[in-house]
Coordinates of C-alpha atoms in Angstrom, one line a residue:
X1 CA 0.0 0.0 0.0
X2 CA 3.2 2.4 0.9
X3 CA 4.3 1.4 -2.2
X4 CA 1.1 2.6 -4.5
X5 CA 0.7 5.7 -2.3
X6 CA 4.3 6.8 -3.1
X7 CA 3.8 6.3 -6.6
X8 CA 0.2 7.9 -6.8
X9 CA 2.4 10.9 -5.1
X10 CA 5.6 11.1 -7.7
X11 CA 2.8 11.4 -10.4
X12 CA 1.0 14.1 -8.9
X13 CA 4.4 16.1 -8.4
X14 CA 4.9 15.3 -11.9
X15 CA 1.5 17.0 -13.0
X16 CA 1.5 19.7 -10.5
X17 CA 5.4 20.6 -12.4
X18 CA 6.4 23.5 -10.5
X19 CA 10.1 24.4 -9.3
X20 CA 9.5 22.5 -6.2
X21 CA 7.5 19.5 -6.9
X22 CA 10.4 19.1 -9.0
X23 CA 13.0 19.9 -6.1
X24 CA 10.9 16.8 -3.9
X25 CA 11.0 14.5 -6.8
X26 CA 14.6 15.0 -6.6
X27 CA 15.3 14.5 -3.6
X28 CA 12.9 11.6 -3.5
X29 CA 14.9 9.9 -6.2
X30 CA 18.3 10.1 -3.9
X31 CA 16.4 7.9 -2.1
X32 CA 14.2 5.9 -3.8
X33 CA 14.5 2.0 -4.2
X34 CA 16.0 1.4 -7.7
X35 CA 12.7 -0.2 -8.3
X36 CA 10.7 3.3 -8.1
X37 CA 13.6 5.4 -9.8
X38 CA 12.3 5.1 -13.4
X39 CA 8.9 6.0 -12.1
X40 CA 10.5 9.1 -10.4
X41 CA 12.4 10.2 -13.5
X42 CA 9.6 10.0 -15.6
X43 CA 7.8 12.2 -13.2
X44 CA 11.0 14.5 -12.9
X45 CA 10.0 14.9 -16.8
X46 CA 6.9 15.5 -16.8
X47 CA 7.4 18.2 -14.6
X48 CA 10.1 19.5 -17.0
X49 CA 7.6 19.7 -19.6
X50 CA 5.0 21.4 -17.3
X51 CA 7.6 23.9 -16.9
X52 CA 8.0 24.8 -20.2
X53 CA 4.6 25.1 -20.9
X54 CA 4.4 27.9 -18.1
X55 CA 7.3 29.2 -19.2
X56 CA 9.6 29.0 -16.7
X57 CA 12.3 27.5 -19.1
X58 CA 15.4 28.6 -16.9
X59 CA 14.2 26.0 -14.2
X60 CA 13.3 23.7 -16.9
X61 CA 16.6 23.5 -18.0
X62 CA 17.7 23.3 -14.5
X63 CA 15.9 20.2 -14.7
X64 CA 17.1 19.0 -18.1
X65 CA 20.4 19.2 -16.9
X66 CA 19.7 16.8 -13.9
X67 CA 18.3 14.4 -16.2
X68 CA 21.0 14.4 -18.8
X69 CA 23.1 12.7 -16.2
X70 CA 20.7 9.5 -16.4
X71 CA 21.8 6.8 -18.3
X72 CA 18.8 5.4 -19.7
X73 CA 18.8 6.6 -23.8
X74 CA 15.0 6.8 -23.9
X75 CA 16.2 9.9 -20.6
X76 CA 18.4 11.1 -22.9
X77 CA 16.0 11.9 -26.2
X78 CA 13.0 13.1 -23.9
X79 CA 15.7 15.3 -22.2
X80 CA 16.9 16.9 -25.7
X81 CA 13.3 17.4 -27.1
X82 CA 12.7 18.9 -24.0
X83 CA 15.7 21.5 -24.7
X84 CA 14.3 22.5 -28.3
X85 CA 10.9 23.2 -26.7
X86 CA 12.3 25.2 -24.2
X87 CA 14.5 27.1 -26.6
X88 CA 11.4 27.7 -29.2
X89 CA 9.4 29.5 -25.9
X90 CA 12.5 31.2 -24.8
X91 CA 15.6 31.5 -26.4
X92 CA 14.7 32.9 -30.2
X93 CA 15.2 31.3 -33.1
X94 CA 19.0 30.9 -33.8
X95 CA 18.9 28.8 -30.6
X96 CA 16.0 26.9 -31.5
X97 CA 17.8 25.9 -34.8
X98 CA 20.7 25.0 -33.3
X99 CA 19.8 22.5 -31.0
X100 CA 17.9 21.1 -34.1
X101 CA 21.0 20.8 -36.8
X102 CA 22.6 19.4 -33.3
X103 CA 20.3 16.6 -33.9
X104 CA 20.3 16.0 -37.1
X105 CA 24.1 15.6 -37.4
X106 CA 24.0 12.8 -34.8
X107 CA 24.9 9.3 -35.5
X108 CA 22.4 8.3 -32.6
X109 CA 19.1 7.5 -34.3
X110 CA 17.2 8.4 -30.9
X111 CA 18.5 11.6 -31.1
X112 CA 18.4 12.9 -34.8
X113 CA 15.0 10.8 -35.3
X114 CA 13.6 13.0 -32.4
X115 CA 15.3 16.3 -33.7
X116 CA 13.5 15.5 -37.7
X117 CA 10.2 15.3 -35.6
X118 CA 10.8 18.5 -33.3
X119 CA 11.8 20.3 -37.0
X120 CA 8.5 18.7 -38.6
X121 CA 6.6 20.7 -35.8
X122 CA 7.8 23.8 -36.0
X123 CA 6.2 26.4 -38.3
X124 CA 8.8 29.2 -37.3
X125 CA 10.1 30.5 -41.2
X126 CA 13.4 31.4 -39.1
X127 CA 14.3 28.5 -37.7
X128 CA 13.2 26.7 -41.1
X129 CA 15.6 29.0 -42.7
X130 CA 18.3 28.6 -40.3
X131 CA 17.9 24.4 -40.6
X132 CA 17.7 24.4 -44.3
X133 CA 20.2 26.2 -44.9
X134 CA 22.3 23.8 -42.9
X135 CA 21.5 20.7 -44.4
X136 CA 23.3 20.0 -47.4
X137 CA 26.3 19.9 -44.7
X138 CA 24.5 17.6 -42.8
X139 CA 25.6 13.8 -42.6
X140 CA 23.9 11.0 -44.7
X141 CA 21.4 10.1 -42.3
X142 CA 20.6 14.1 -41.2
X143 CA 20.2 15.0 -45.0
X144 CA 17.6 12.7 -45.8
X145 CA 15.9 13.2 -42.5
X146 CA 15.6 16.9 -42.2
X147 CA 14.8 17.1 -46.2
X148 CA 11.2 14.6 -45.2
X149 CA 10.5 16.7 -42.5
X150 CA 10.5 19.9 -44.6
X151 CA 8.1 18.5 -46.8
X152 CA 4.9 20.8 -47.1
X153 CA 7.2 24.2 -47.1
X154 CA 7.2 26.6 -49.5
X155 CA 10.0 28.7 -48.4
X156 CA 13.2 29.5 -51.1
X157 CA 15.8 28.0 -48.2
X158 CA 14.4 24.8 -48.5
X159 CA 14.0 24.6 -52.4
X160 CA 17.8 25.7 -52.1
X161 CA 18.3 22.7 -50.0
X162 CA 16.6 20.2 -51.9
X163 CA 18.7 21.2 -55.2
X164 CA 21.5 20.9 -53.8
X165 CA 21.1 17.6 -52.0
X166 CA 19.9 16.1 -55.9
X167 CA 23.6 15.5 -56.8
X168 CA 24.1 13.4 -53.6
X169 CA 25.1 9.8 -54.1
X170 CA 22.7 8.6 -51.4
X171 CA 19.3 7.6 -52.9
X172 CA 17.3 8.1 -50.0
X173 CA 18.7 11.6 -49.5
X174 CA 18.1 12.4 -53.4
X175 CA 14.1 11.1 -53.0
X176 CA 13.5 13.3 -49.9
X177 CA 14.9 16.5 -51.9
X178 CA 12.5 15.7 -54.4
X179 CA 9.3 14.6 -52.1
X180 CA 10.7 18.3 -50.7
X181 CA 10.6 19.9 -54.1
X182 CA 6.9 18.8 -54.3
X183 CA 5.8 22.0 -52.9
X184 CA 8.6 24.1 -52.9
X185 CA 9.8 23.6 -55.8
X186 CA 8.9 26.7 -58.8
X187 CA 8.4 25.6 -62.3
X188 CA 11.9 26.7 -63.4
X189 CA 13.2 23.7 -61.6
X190 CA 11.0 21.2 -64.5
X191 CA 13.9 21.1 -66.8
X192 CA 16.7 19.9 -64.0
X193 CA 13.6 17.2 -62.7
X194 CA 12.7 16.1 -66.2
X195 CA 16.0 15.8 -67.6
X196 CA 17.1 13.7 -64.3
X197 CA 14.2 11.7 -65.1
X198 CA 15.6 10.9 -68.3
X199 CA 19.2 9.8 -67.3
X200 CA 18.9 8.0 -63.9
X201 CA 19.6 4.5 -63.4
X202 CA 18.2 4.3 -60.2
X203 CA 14.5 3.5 -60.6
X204 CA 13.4 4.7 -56.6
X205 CA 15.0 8.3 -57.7
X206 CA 13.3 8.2 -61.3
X207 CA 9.9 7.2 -59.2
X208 CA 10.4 10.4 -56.9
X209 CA 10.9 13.0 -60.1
X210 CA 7.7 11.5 -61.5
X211 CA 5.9 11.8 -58.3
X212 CA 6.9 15.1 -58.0
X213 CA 6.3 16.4 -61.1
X214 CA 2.7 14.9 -60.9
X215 CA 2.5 16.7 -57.7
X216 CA 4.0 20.3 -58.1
X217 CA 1.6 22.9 -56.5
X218 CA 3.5 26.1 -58.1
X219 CA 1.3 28.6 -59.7
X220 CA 2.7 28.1 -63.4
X221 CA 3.6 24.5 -63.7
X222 CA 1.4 23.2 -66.1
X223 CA 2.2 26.0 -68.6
X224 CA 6.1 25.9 -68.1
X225 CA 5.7 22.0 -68.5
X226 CA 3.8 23.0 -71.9
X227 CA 6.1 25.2 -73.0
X228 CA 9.0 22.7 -72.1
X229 CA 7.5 19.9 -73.9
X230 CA 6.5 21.8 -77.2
X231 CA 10.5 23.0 -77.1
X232 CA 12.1 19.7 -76.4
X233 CA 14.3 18.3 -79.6
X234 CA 13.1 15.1 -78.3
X235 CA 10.6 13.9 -75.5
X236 CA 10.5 10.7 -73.4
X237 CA 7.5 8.1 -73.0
X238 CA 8.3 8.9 -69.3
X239 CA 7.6 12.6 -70.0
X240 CA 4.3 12.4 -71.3
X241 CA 3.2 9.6 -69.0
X242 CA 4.5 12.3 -66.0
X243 CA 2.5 14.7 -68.0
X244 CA -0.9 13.0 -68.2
X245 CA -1.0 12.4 -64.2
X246 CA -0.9 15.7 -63.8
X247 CA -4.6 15.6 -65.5
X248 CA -4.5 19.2 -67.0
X249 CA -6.3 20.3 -69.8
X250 CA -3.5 23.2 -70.2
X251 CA -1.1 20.2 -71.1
X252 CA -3.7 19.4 -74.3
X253 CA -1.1 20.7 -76.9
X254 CA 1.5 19.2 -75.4
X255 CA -0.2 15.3 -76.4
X256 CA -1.0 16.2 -79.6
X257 CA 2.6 17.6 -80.3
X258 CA 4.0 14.1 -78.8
X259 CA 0.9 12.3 -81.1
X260 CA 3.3 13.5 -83.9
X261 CA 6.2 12.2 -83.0
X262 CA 8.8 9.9 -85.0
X263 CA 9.2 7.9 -82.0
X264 CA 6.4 5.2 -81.7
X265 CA 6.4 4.4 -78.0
X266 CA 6.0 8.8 -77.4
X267 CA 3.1 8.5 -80.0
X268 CA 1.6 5.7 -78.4
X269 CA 1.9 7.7 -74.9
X270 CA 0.6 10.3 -76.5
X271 CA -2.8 9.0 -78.0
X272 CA -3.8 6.9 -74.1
X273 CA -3.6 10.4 -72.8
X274 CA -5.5 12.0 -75.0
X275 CA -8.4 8.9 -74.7
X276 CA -8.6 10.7 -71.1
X277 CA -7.8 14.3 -71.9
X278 CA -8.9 15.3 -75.3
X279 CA -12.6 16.9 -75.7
X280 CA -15.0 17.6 -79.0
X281 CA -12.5 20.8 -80.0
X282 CA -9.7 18.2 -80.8
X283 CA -12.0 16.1 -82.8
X284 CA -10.4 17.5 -86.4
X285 CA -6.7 16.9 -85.4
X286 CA -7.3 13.6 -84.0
X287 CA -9.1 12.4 -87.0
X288 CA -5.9 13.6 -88.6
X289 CA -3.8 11.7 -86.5
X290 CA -5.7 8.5 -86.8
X291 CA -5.3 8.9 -90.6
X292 CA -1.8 9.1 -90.5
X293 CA -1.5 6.2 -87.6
X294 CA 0.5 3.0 -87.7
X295 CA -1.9 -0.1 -87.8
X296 CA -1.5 -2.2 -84.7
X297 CA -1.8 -1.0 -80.8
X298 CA -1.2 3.0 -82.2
X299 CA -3.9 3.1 -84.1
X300 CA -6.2 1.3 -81.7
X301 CA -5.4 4.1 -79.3
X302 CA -5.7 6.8 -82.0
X303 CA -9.3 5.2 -82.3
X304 CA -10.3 5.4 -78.8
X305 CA -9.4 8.8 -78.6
X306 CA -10.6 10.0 -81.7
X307 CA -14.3 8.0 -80.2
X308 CA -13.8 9.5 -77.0
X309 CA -13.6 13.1 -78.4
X310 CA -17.0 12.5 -80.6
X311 CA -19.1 11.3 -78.3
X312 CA -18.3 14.9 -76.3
X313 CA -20.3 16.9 -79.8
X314 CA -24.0 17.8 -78.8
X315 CA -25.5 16.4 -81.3
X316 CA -25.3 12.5 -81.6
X317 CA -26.4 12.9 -85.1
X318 CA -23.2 14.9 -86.2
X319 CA -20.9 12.7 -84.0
X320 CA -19.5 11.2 -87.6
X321 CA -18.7 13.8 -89.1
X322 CA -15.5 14.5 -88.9
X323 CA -14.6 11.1 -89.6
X324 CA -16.8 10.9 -92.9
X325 CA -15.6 13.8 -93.7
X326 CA -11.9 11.9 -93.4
X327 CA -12.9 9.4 -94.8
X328 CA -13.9 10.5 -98.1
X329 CA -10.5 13.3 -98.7
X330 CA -8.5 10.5 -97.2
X331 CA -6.1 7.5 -99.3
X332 CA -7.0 3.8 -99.1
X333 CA -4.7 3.6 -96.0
X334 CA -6.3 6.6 -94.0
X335 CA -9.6 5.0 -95.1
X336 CA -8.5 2.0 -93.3
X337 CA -7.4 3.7 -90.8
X338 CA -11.1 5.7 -89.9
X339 CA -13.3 2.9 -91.1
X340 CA -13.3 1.0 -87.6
X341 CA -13.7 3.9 -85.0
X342 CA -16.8 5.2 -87.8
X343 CA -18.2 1.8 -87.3
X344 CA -18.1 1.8 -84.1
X345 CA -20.2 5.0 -84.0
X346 CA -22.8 3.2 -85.2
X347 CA -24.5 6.3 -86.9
X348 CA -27.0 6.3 -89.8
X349 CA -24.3 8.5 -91.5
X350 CA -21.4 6.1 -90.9
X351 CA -23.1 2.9 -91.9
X352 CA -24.1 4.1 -95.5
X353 CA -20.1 5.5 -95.4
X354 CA -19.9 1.5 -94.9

């Protein structure tokens, strides 16, 4: 009974956390059977932490320094975060930062795992600043950590970051610059992103540009990857696949530039994204594509989309004609070429065409 009443008692000091509940708990523990010491430096923390909250971080860190002398490494980690929070109520920014970068450079996992979390939850653009730009001096392990908890920020230190850390030989540091990049990046970083796309051999960082590319929030992507695209002395299948997630109807030109490509696989890219993408407006030039498309799985593509496009005009009685109209200034090939996607219209118009 002693026993649970002593225990019921270091928890309440714990919660009641002021300067000296803390000084009992203490001298409690001097005391204390080695069984009942954990329990009283758990308690010691909690009171550390109520501290904090009331902002009485000097004696907090009185605290913290008592604690660091425990052995135990689980001590040690609650003992740093408790540091950062303290320095984030009390001691400014550069402090706050550089208990953080402290943390992140490391080797102890409990410690730098703790610091990437204690960065994730700050929303302080100075501290942000002062960690990012930091971090492509960080170690392997610090890199790749701090760069996943900056995801979600838009501010220019941690684009710089992330550009930087894309040259690094570590893949896992290389995919958390570019999860990074999803949100900071600006859309005069698409060229670098596309172009490492292109030339990786490592397939987790060629995932990670694609993702990221699909996922850029700047204002002005779309058009820049447009403008990119249309420029490009030659485009990638992986490019216009990257393209088409994005799902944007600004990217339209972009597919049917790539539908006319001398490269077969871009072509075929090109024609499954506009299936999805292409409306009743692009109904002439796909007709015109499908004419000029190479029997086989092109062509069948060609047809979907060309299909696709008619069934978006008003009128289902004029959905065949553009193709009739195809059909009859076309060659014996282009005829060939329209005749199956006409049939399957189905149309009075199309079946006399027949």
């Amino acid at each position: 009974d002693d026993l649970q009443l002593s225990g019921a008692a270091v928890a309440a000091l714990g919660r009641i956390g002021t300067a000296e509940a803390a000084a009992a708990l203490k001298e409690f523990h001097s005391q204390a059977p080695e069984s009942k010491q954990d329990v009283v430096v758990s308690a010691i923390l909690e009171a550390a932490e109520q501290l904090v909250k009331a902002g009485d971080c000097g004696a907090a860190n009185q605290l913290y320094d008592w604690l660091a002398t425990q052995p135990a490494e689980a001590v040690g980690a609650a003992v740093y975060r408790g540091r950062v929070r303290a320095a984030r109520r009390a001691a400014g920014a550069l402090e706050h930062a550089r208990l953080i970068i402290d943390g992140l450079r490391n080797e102890r996992s409990s410690l730098f795992c703790v610091a990437a979390d204690c960065l994730r939850g700050t929303r302080d653009p100075e501290t942000i600043q002062i960690v990012a730009a930091a971090v492509p001096e960080f170690p392997t392990h610090g890199k790749a950590a701090a760069l996943d908890s900056l995801r979600g920020c838009t501010l220019p230190a941690v684009r710089a970051a992330a550009l930087q850390c894309l040259d690094a030989a570590d893949s896992d540091v290389r995919v958390a610059a570019l999860r990074s990049l999803i949100d900071a990046g600006t859309p005069s970083d698409l060229s670098r992103l596309l172009k490492l796309a292109r030339t990786t051999n490592d397939l987790q960082v060629q995932q990670a540009v694609t993702e990221t590319v699909r996922l850029m929030s700047a204002a002005g992507t779309d058009s820049a990857l447009l403008d990119w695209m249309i420029a490009a002395p030659t485009l990638d299948p992986l490019v216009v696949r990257t393209a088409f997630a994005r799902r944007s109807p600004i990217l339209l030109p972009a597919f049917l530039h790539a539908a006319e490509s001398p490269d077969a696989a871009i072509r075929l890219e090109a024609f499954r994204a506009l299936e999805v993408m292409a409306t009743n407006d692009n109904v002439v030039a796909l007709v015109d594509l499908l004419c000029k498309s190479v029997p086989g799985e092109e062509r069948e593509a060609a047809g979907r989309a060309v299909w696709m496009s008619c069934q978006m005009i008003p009128d289902p009685d004029r959905r065949c004609e553009p193709l009739l109209k195809a059909f009859q200034e076309a060659d014996v090939a282009g005829q060939c070429a329209v005749l199956p996607t006409l049939a399957r219209l189905g149309t009075a118009g199309s079946l006399a065409a027949i």
